[in-house]
Short mmCIF file of C-alpha atoms and ligand atoms in Angstrom, two decimals:
data_model
loop_
_atom_site.label_atom_id
_atom_site.label_comp_id
_atom_site.label_asym_id
_atom_site.label_seq_id
_atom_site.Cartn_x
_atom_site.Cartn_y
_atom_site.Cartn_z
CA UNK C 1 10.42 -20.19 39.18
CA UNK C 2 13.19 -19.58 36.70
CA UNK C 3 14.48 -16.52 34.86
CA UNK C 4 15.86 -16.64 31.32
CA UNK C 5 18.67 -14.11 31.22
CA UNK C 6 19.47 -13.85 27.52
CA UNK C 7 17.85 -10.90 25.85
CA UNK C 8 14.90 -11.53 23.53
CA UNK C 9 14.25 -9.00 20.80
CA UNK C 10 11.34 -7.12 19.31
CA UNK C 11 11.40 -5.40 15.92
CA UNK C 12 12.11 -2.07 17.62
CA UNK C 13 15.31 -3.43 19.22
CA UNK C 14 17.21 -3.93 15.97
CA UNK C 15 18.10 -2.43 12.62
CA UNK C 16 19.40 -4.25 9.57
CA UNK C 17 23.01 -3.46 8.75
CA UNK C 18 23.52 -2.32 5.13
CA UNK C 19 25.90 -4.38 3.00
CA UNK C 20 27.83 -3.88 -0.18
CA UNK C 21 25.46 -4.57 -3.05
CA UNK C 22 25.63 -4.87 -6.80
CA UNK C 23 21.94 -4.06 -7.16
CA UNK C 24 21.41 -0.73 -8.85
CA UNK C 25 17.71 -0.36 -8.15
CA UNK C 26 14.96 -1.96 -6.13
CA UNK C 27 13.26 -2.81 -9.42
CA UNK C 28 15.81 -5.61 -9.75
CA UNK C 29 14.56 -7.29 -6.59
CA UNK C 30 12.11 -10.20 -6.65
CA UNK C 31 10.09 -10.33 -3.44
CA UNK C 32 8.02 -13.35 -4.42
CA UNK C 33 8.74 -16.69 -2.83
CA UNK C 34 7.94 -20.19 -4.03
CA UNK C 35 7.23 -22.96 -1.55
CA UNK C 36 6.19 -26.58 -1.75
CA UNK C 37 4.50 -27.47 1.52
CA UNK C 38 5.58 -30.43 3.63
CA UNK C 39 2.24 -32.20 3.98
CA UNK C 40 -0.11 -30.86 1.31
CA UNK C 41 2.67 -30.98 -1.33
CA UNK C 42 1.02 -27.96 -2.88
CA UNK C 43 3.10 -25.16 -4.28
CA UNK C 44 2.65 -21.50 -3.52
CA UNK C 45 4.19 -18.62 -5.37
CA UNK C 46 3.75 -14.95 -4.49
CA UNK C 47 4.64 -12.20 -2.08
CA UNK C 48 4.19 -14.08 1.20
CA UNK C 49 2.15 -11.47 3.03
CA UNK C 50 -1.21 -12.49 4.49
CA UNK C 51 -4.04 -10.20 5.61
CA UNK C 52 -5.06 -11.30 9.12
CA UNK C 53 -8.30 -13.19 9.64
CA UNK C 54 -9.90 -10.28 11.48
CA UNK C 55 -13.36 -9.16 10.37
CA UNK C 56 -12.05 -5.73 9.39
CA UNK C 57 -8.93 -6.92 7.52
CA UNK C 58 -9.52 -10.50 6.32
CA UNK C 59 -12.38 -9.51 4.04
CA UNK C 60 -13.51 -10.53 0.59
CA UNK C 61 -13.01 -6.95 -0.59
CA UNK C 62 -9.39 -7.22 0.59
CA UNK C 63 -9.04 -10.46 -1.40
CA UNK C 64 -10.41 -8.72 -4.51
CA UNK C 65 -7.87 -5.91 -4.03
CA UNK C 66 -5.04 -8.45 -3.69
CA UNK C 67 -6.16 -10.29 -6.81
CA UNK C 68 -6.17 -6.96 -8.69
CA UNK C 69 -2.71 -6.14 -7.28
CA UNK C 70 -1.41 -9.34 -8.87
CA UNK C 71 1.59 -9.94 -6.58
CA UNK C 72 0.20 -13.11 -5.02
CA UNK C 73 -0.54 -11.75 -1.55
CA UNK C 74 -3.26 -13.72 0.22
CA UNK C 75 -6.08 -13.04 2.66
CA UNK C 76 -7.01 -15.19 5.64
CA UNK C 77 -10.77 -14.70 5.37
CA UNK C 78 -12.37 -14.10 8.75
CA UNK C 79 -14.58 -16.94 9.92
CA UNK C 80 -17.85 -15.05 10.20
CA UNK C 81 -18.93 -15.11 6.55
CA UNK C 82 -22.06 -17.23 6.04
CA UNK C 83 -21.70 -20.42 3.99
CA UNK C 84 -23.65 -19.03 1.01
CA UNK C 85 -21.42 -15.94 0.83
CA UNK C 86 -18.34 -18.16 0.86
CA UNK C 87 -19.75 -20.40 -1.85
CA UNK C 88 -20.49 -17.37 -4.04
CA UNK C 89 -16.99 -15.99 -3.50
CA UNK C 90 -15.17 -19.25 -4.27
CA UNK C 91 -17.40 -19.90 -7.31
CA UNK C 92 -16.28 -16.59 -8.73
CA UNK C 93 -12.62 -16.39 -7.68
CA UNK C 94 -11.53 -19.89 -6.66
CA UNK C 95 -9.45 -20.48 -3.55
CA UNK C 96 -5.95 -19.55 -4.59
CA UNK C 97 -5.98 -16.08 -3.03
CA UNK C 98 -7.54 -16.94 0.33
CA UNK C 99 -7.17 -19.04 3.47
CA UNK C 100 -10.34 -20.50 4.92
CA UNK C 101 -10.27 -19.81 8.68
CA UNK C 102 -11.60 -21.90 11.52
CA UNK C 103 -11.38 -21.72 15.30
CA UNK C 104 -12.11 -24.39 17.87
CA UNK C 105 -15.89 -24.24 17.91
CA UNK C 106 -18.09 -26.97 16.46
CA UNK C 107 -19.96 -24.49 14.23
CA UNK C 108 -16.73 -23.70 12.38
CA UNK C 109 -16.10 -27.37 11.75
CA UNK C 110 -19.68 -27.92 10.57
CA UNK C 111 -19.43 -25.00 8.16
CA UNK C 112 -16.11 -26.31 6.82
CA UNK C 113 -17.62 -29.76 6.34
CA UNK C 114 -20.57 -28.29 4.46
CA UNK C 115 -18.24 -26.24 2.27
CA UNK C 116 -16.15 -29.29 1.41
CA UNK C 117 -19.31 -30.85 -0.06
CA UNK C 118 -20.28 -27.74 -2.00
CA UNK C 119 -20.19 -27.17 -5.74
CA UNK C 120 -17.05 -24.98 -5.92
CA UNK C 121 -15.06 -27.58 -3.96
CA UNK C 122 -16.18 -30.32 -6.33
CA UNK C 123 -15.41 -28.21 -9.37
CA UNK C 124 -11.81 -27.57 -8.26
CA UNK C 125 -12.52 -23.97 -7.24
CA UNK C 126 -12.69 -24.64 -3.54
CA UNK C 127 -10.54 -24.43 -0.45
CA UNK C 128 -6.86 -25.27 -0.95
CA UNK C 129 -5.56 -23.85 2.33
CA UNK C 130 -6.94 -23.53 5.84
CA UNK C 131 -5.90 -21.39 8.80
CA UNK C 132 -6.68 -22.88 12.21
CA UNK C 133 -6.60 -20.10 14.72
CA UNK C 134 -6.69 -20.24 18.50
CA UNK C 135 -5.44 -17.74 21.06
CA UNK C 136 -3.35 -20.36 22.85
CA UNK C 137 -1.76 -23.08 20.74
CA UNK C 138 -0.24 -24.79 23.76
CA UNK C 139 -3.20 -26.83 24.97
CA UNK C 140 -3.02 -30.57 24.38
CA UNK C 141 -6.55 -30.61 23.04
CA UNK C 142 -5.34 -28.31 20.25
CA UNK C 143 -2.98 -31.00 18.98
CA UNK C 144 -5.85 -33.53 18.96
CA UNK C 145 -8.06 -30.99 17.23
CA UNK C 146 -5.46 -30.47 14.51
CA UNK C 147 -5.10 -34.18 13.91
CA UNK C 148 -8.90 -34.40 13.66
CA UNK C 149 -8.97 -31.66 11.02
CA UNK C 150 -6.13 -33.29 9.06
CA UNK C 151 -8.17 -36.49 8.95
CA UNK C 152 -11.33 -34.65 7.94
CA UNK C 153 -9.94 -32.76 4.93
CA UNK C 154 -8.36 -33.89 1.66
CA UNK C 155 -4.59 -34.50 2.01
CA UNK C 156 -3.71 -31.80 -0.48
CA UNK C 157 -5.11 -28.93 1.57
CA UNK C 158 -2.36 -26.79 3.12
CA UNK C 159 -2.77 -26.26 6.87
CA UNK C 160 -1.56 -23.27 8.84
CA UNK C 161 -2.14 -23.25 12.62
CA UNK C 162 -1.20 -21.32 15.71
CA UNK C 163 -0.45 -19.29 17.65
CA UNK C 164 2.70 -20.31 19.50
CA UNK C 165 6.09 -18.73 20.17
CA UNK C 166 8.58 -21.46 21.07
CA UNK C 167 10.50 -24.03 19.06
CA UNK C 168 9.47 -27.24 20.80
CA UNK C 169 5.76 -26.71 20.16
CA UNK C 170 6.47 -25.68 16.57
CA UNK C 171 8.05 -29.09 16.07
CA UNK C 172 5.06 -30.84 17.63
CA UNK C 173 2.61 -28.97 15.43
CA UNK C 174 4.56 -29.74 12.28
CA UNK C 175 4.81 -33.40 13.18
CA UNK C 176 1.04 -33.37 13.81
CA UNK C 177 0.40 -32.41 10.17
CA UNK C 178 0.74 -28.64 10.06
CA UNK C 179 2.47 -27.11 7.03
CA UNK C 180 2.86 -23.58 8.43
CA UNK C 181 2.96 -22.65 12.11
CA UNK C 182 1.68 -19.22 13.04
CA UNK C 183 3.96 -17.44 15.49
CA UNK C 184 3.04 -14.62 17.88
CA UNK C 185 1.48 -14.33 21.30
CA UNK C 186 0.65 -10.83 22.38
CA UNK C 187 2.39 -8.55 19.83
CA UNK C 188 -0.78 -7.49 17.98
CA UNK C 189 -1.82 -3.85 17.62
CA UNK C 190 -5.22 -4.45 19.23
CA UNK C 191 -4.23 -7.35 21.45
CA UNK C 192 -4.30 -7.01 25.23
CA UNK C 193 -3.09 -10.50 26.13
CA UNK C 194 0.16 -9.22 27.61
CA UNK C 195 -1.68 -6.64 29.66
CA UNK C 196 -4.38 -9.03 30.87
CA UNK C 197 -2.19 -12.09 31.45
CA UNK C 198 1.46 -11.07 31.48
CA UNK C 199 2.11 -13.81 28.92
CA UNK C 200 4.04 -13.31 25.67
CA UNK C 201 7.40 -13.43 23.90
CA UNK C 202 9.27 -10.70 21.99
CA UNK C 203 8.20 -11.18 18.41
CA UNK C 204 11.49 -11.03 16.49
CA UNK C 205 13.11 -13.61 18.78
CA UNK C 206 9.99 -15.78 18.56
CA UNK C 207 10.30 -15.68 14.76
CA UNK C 208 14.03 -16.46 14.74
CA UNK C 209 13.68 -19.40 17.14
CA UNK C 210 10.49 -20.84 15.63
CA UNK C 211 11.81 -20.52 12.06
CA UNK C 212 14.87 -22.48 13.05
CA UNK C 213 12.73 -25.25 14.57
CA UNK C 214 10.32 -25.38 11.62
CA UNK C 215 12.91 -25.30 8.87
CA UNK C 216 14.76 -28.20 10.45
CA UNK C 217 11.67 -30.32 9.80
CA UNK C 218 10.80 -28.93 6.38
CA UNK C 219 7.97 -26.85 7.83
CA UNK C 220 7.24 -23.14 7.46
CA UNK C 221 6.26 -20.33 9.78
CA UNK C 222 4.13 -17.22 9.54
CA UNK C 223 5.12 -14.31 11.80
CA UNK C 224 1.80 -12.94 13.02
CA UNK C 225 1.39 -9.58 14.69
CA UNK C 226 3.49 -6.65 15.80
CA UNK C 227 4.46 -5.15 12.43
CA UNK C 228 3.83 -1.42 12.59
CA UNK C 229 5.80 -0.10 9.58
CA UNK C 230 7.18 -1.66 6.36
CA UNK C 231 10.62 -1.97 8.04
CA UNK C 232 9.10 -4.37 10.59
CA UNK C 233 7.79 -6.57 7.76
CA UNK C 234 11.32 -6.70 6.36
CA UNK C 235 12.72 -7.56 9.80
CA UNK C 236 10.19 -10.39 10.14
CA UNK C 237 11.30 -11.84 6.78
CA UNK C 238 14.94 -11.25 7.64
CA UNK C 239 14.46 -13.11 10.93
CA UNK C 240 13.27 -16.18 9.01
CA UNK C 241 9.50 -15.76 8.58
CA UNK C 242 8.29 -17.55 5.47
CA UNK C 243 5.02 -15.61 5.62
CA UNK C 244 4.10 -12.43 7.48
CA UNK C 245 0.56 -11.76 8.66
CA UNK C 246 -0.66 -8.17 9.00
CA UNK C 247 -3.65 -6.77 10.85
CA UNK C 248 -3.29 -3.13 11.87
CA UNK C 249 -1.11 -2.14 8.90
CA UNK C 250 -3.92 -3.17 6.54
CA UNK C 251 -6.79 -1.76 8.64
CA UNK C 252 -8.68 1.45 7.97
CA UNK C 253 -9.12 1.05 4.24
CA UNK C 254 -12.06 0.89 1.84
CA UNK C 255 -11.64 -2.89 1.89
CA UNK C 256 -12.25 -3.11 5.67
CA UNK C 257 -16.00 -3.60 5.14
CA UNK C 258 -16.63 -1.23 8.07
CA UNK C 259 -18.74 1.85 8.37
CA UNK C 260 -16.74 5.05 7.79
CA UNK C 261 -17.77 7.78 10.25
CA UNK C 262 -17.00 11.48 10.27
CA UNK C 263 -15.64 12.70 13.63
CA UNK C 264 -16.35 16.06 15.30
CA UNK C 265 -13.09 17.27 13.76
CA UNK C 266 -14.49 16.61 10.25
CA UNK C 267 -12.01 13.77 9.62
CA UNK C 268 -13.11 10.28 8.59
CA UNK C 269 -12.56 7.29 10.90
CA UNK C 270 -13.15 3.56 11.10
CA UNK C 271 -13.35 1.26 14.07
CA UNK C 272 -10.62 -1.38 14.37
CA UNK C 273 -10.82 -4.06 17.03
CA UNK C 274 -9.29 -7.33 18.15
CA UNK C 275 -11.14 -10.54 17.42
CA UNK C 276 -11.55 -11.25 21.13
CA UNK C 277 -12.44 -7.66 22.04
CA UNK C 278 -15.82 -6.81 23.55
CA UNK C 279 -16.78 -5.29 20.20
CA UNK C 280 -16.10 -8.49 18.24
CA UNK C 281 -17.69 -10.72 20.83
CA UNK C 282 -20.84 -8.63 20.95
CA UNK C 283 -21.01 -8.54 17.16
CA UNK C 284 -20.51 -12.25 16.56
CA UNK C 285 -21.43 -14.03 19.78
CA UNK C 286 -23.88 -11.72 21.48
CA UNK C 287 -21.61 -10.82 24.40
CA UNK C 288 -18.46 -11.64 26.36
CA UNK C 289 -18.62 -15.07 27.98
CA UNK C 290 -18.28 -14.66 31.73
CA UNK C 291 -15.32 -16.97 32.24
CA UNK C 292 -13.11 -15.24 29.72
CA UNK C 293 -11.89 -11.71 29.92
CA UNK C 294 -11.73 -9.80 26.68
CA UNK C 295 -8.17 -9.89 25.32
CA UNK C 296 -8.53 -7.36 22.57
CA UNK C 297 -9.26 -3.68 22.37
CA UNK C 298 -11.23 -1.35 20.12
CA UNK C 299 -9.65 1.74 18.61
CA UNK C 300 -10.72 4.46 16.19
CA UNK C 301 -8.28 4.87 13.31
CA UNK C 302 -8.12 7.41 10.48
CA UNK C 303 -9.65 6.34 7.16
CA UNK C 304 -6.82 5.62 4.69
CA UNK C 305 -8.59 5.20 1.34
CA UNK C 306 -7.99 2.18 -0.90
CA UNK C 307 -5.46 -0.40 0.32
CA UNK C 308 -3.55 -0.15 -2.98
CA UNK C 309 -1.39 2.79 -1.80
CA UNK C 310 -0.52 1.06 1.49
CA UNK C 311 0.46 -2.09 -0.40
CA UNK C 312 2.81 -0.09 -2.60
CA UNK C 313 4.47 1.32 0.53
CA UNK C 314 4.89 -2.10 2.13
CA UNK C 315 6.15 -3.89 -0.98
CA UNK C 316 8.38 -0.93 -1.88
CA UNK C 317 9.84 -0.99 1.64
CA UNK C 318 10.64 -4.70 1.52
CA UNK C 319 12.17 -4.36 -1.95
CA UNK C 320 14.32 -1.51 -0.72
CA UNK C 321 15.53 -3.52 2.29
CA UNK C 322 16.67 -6.22 -0.11
CA UNK C 323 18.55 -3.61 -2.16
CA UNK C 324 20.38 -2.32 0.94
CA UNK C 325 21.73 -5.76 1.80
CA UNK C 326 22.25 -6.98 -1.75
CA UNK C 327 19.52 -9.61 -1.80
CA UNK C 328 18.32 -10.05 -5.37
CA UNK C 329 15.49 -12.25 -4.10
CA UNK C 330 13.52 -12.16 -0.85
CA UNK C 331 14.73 -15.71 -0.33
CA UNK C 332 18.28 -14.41 0.20
CA UNK C 333 17.31 -11.78 2.76
CA UNK C 334 17.79 -13.90 5.89
CA UNK C 335 21.28 -15.02 5.06
CA UNK C 336 22.31 -11.52 4.02
CA UNK C 337 21.00 -9.97 7.24
CA UNK C 338 23.02 -8.89 10.22
CA UNK C 339 20.79 -7.37 12.88
CA UNK C 340 22.33 -4.56 14.90
CA UNK C 341 20.94 -4.06 18.38
CA UNK C 342 19.91 -0.46 18.91
CA UNK C 343 18.55 1.78 21.63
CA UNK C 344 16.80 4.08 19.18
CA UNK C 345 15.71 3.34 15.64
CA UNK C 346 13.46 6.14 14.43
CA UNK C 347 13.81 9.90 14.83
CA UNK C 348 10.39 11.16 15.93
CA UNK C 349 11.24 14.81 16.36
CA UNK C 350 8.44 15.81 13.95
CA UNK C 351 5.98 13.14 15.11
CA UNK C 352 5.75 9.40 14.69
CA UNK C 353 4.66 9.58 11.00
P1 LIG G 401 -1.20 -6.67 14.07
O1 LIG G 401 -0.71 -6.89 12.68
O2 LIG G 401 -2.44 -5.82 14.11
O3 LIG G 401 -0.15 -6.15 15.00
O4 LIG G 401 -1.58 -8.12 14.66
C1 LIG G 401 -2.57 -8.91 14.03
C2 LIG G 401 -2.76 -10.17 14.85
O5 LIG G 401 -3.23 -9.88 16.17
C3 LIG G 401 -3.82 -11.12 14.32
O6 LIG G 401 -3.42 -11.84 13.19
C4 LIG G 401 -4.08 -12.00 15.53
O7 LIG G 401 -3.12 -13.03 15.67
C5 LIG G 401 -3.90 -11.03 16.68
N1 LIG G 401 -5.19 -10.61 17.24
C6 LIG G 401 -6.26 -10.14 16.59
N2 LIG G 401 -7.27 -9.84 17.43
C7 LIG G 401 -6.83 -10.16 18.66
C8 LIG G 401 -7.41 -10.12 19.96
O8 LIG G 401 -8.54 -9.68 20.17
N3 LIG G 401 -6.64 -10.58 20.98
C9 LIG G 401 -5.38 -11.06 20.79
N4 LIG G 401 -4.71 -11.51 21.83
N5 LIG G 401 -4.78 -11.09 19.58
C10 LIG G 401 -5.51 -10.66 18.54
#
C-alpha cells in the first residue's frame, strides 16, 4: 500500500484569480473553440459543451434545442433510442450536433453496424462522431474493444472514449486511436461509485493531469461530471478541458423527455437518475444484474422549464470568467488562469441558490 501525499483538487477547492483585463464587456469574448482531431482529421467548431449520454439529458429534444441555440453545443445521444428513431433523426438533422453513444455490449455494436449501412450514413448525413462509454476505462479488454471499433468504422469518424482519470491511461487510449478521452470517475451528481467502491480522483486535478498527458500527444480531453454551477464549467475549461460534459446541470428541463409530476406541495418535479442506477437498469435491462451493484442513484428534481434559460446562464458565466481574467477567447483561458486554493468559495447564508 502507498499513500500519495500531494493534495488533489476538486472544483470547490479553488477560485480563479482575477487579472488586469482590457476587455470592456463579456460580449467581446468568444467562447467557441475550433479543433482538428488527431485521428479523424475532422474539424469541430462551437462551444465545447456536451450534454451527457444519459436518457434524461442526452435526448433528441436536447439536440433540437442546441441546434436552435446555434452556439455549436453538442449532445451525446443516449444509447437506448431504437435504430429507426435514430435514422429518422439523422435524416432530418444530420450528425453534426450529436455523438452516437455505445457501451460494451454486443447489441450496441450491432446497432452501430446497422446504422453505418443506413440511408443517412450513405447520404453524408450520418454519424461523424462516436462516444464509447464504460464505467471503468482501465480494463485491458477496453483497449482491445476500442481498437476493434476503430477498425469497424470509417477513419474519419471522431472517437471519444472513457472514463479514466490518470495520465498514463490517457496516453494509451490516444495511441489506441481515440481522439478525445473522457475524464472523470465518481464526480457525477447521481453517481455512487465513490460510495460503493471508494474509488475515484478529485475532478479538477484529474482534468489538469489528463489534459497535460493528452495535449502532449495531440489528443483532447472531455471533463465529465462534477460541474454543479457555471463557475465549475469555467474551472474545468481553465484546468485544460477541451470539452466539458454536463449531466445534472442540464437535467430537469422540457427537453429531458421525462414525465413531469406534480408533488404534494403543488410544485412540478422530474426524476433524474444515473445510467447504472436501479431505475435505469429496470427501464432498459429489466433489472439489476446480480453480480453488479447499482452505482447510480435516483433523485427528484424541480422542473426548470426550457433548457434555453439554463444555457444562457452557463454560457454567460463562462464568458464572464473570461472577462475577469482578460481572455478574449476561451482558448486563452487556461494560460490566463491562476487557481487560488480556498477553504470557502460560496457564501450560503441565504441558502445554496
Ligand atoms: P454530472 O454532470 O451530473 O455531475 O455528471 C454526469 C456524468 O455522470 C455522466 O456523463 C456520466 O459519466 C456519469 N454518470 C451518469 N450516470 C452514472 C451512474 O449511474 N453511475 C456512475 N458512476 N456515473 C454515472
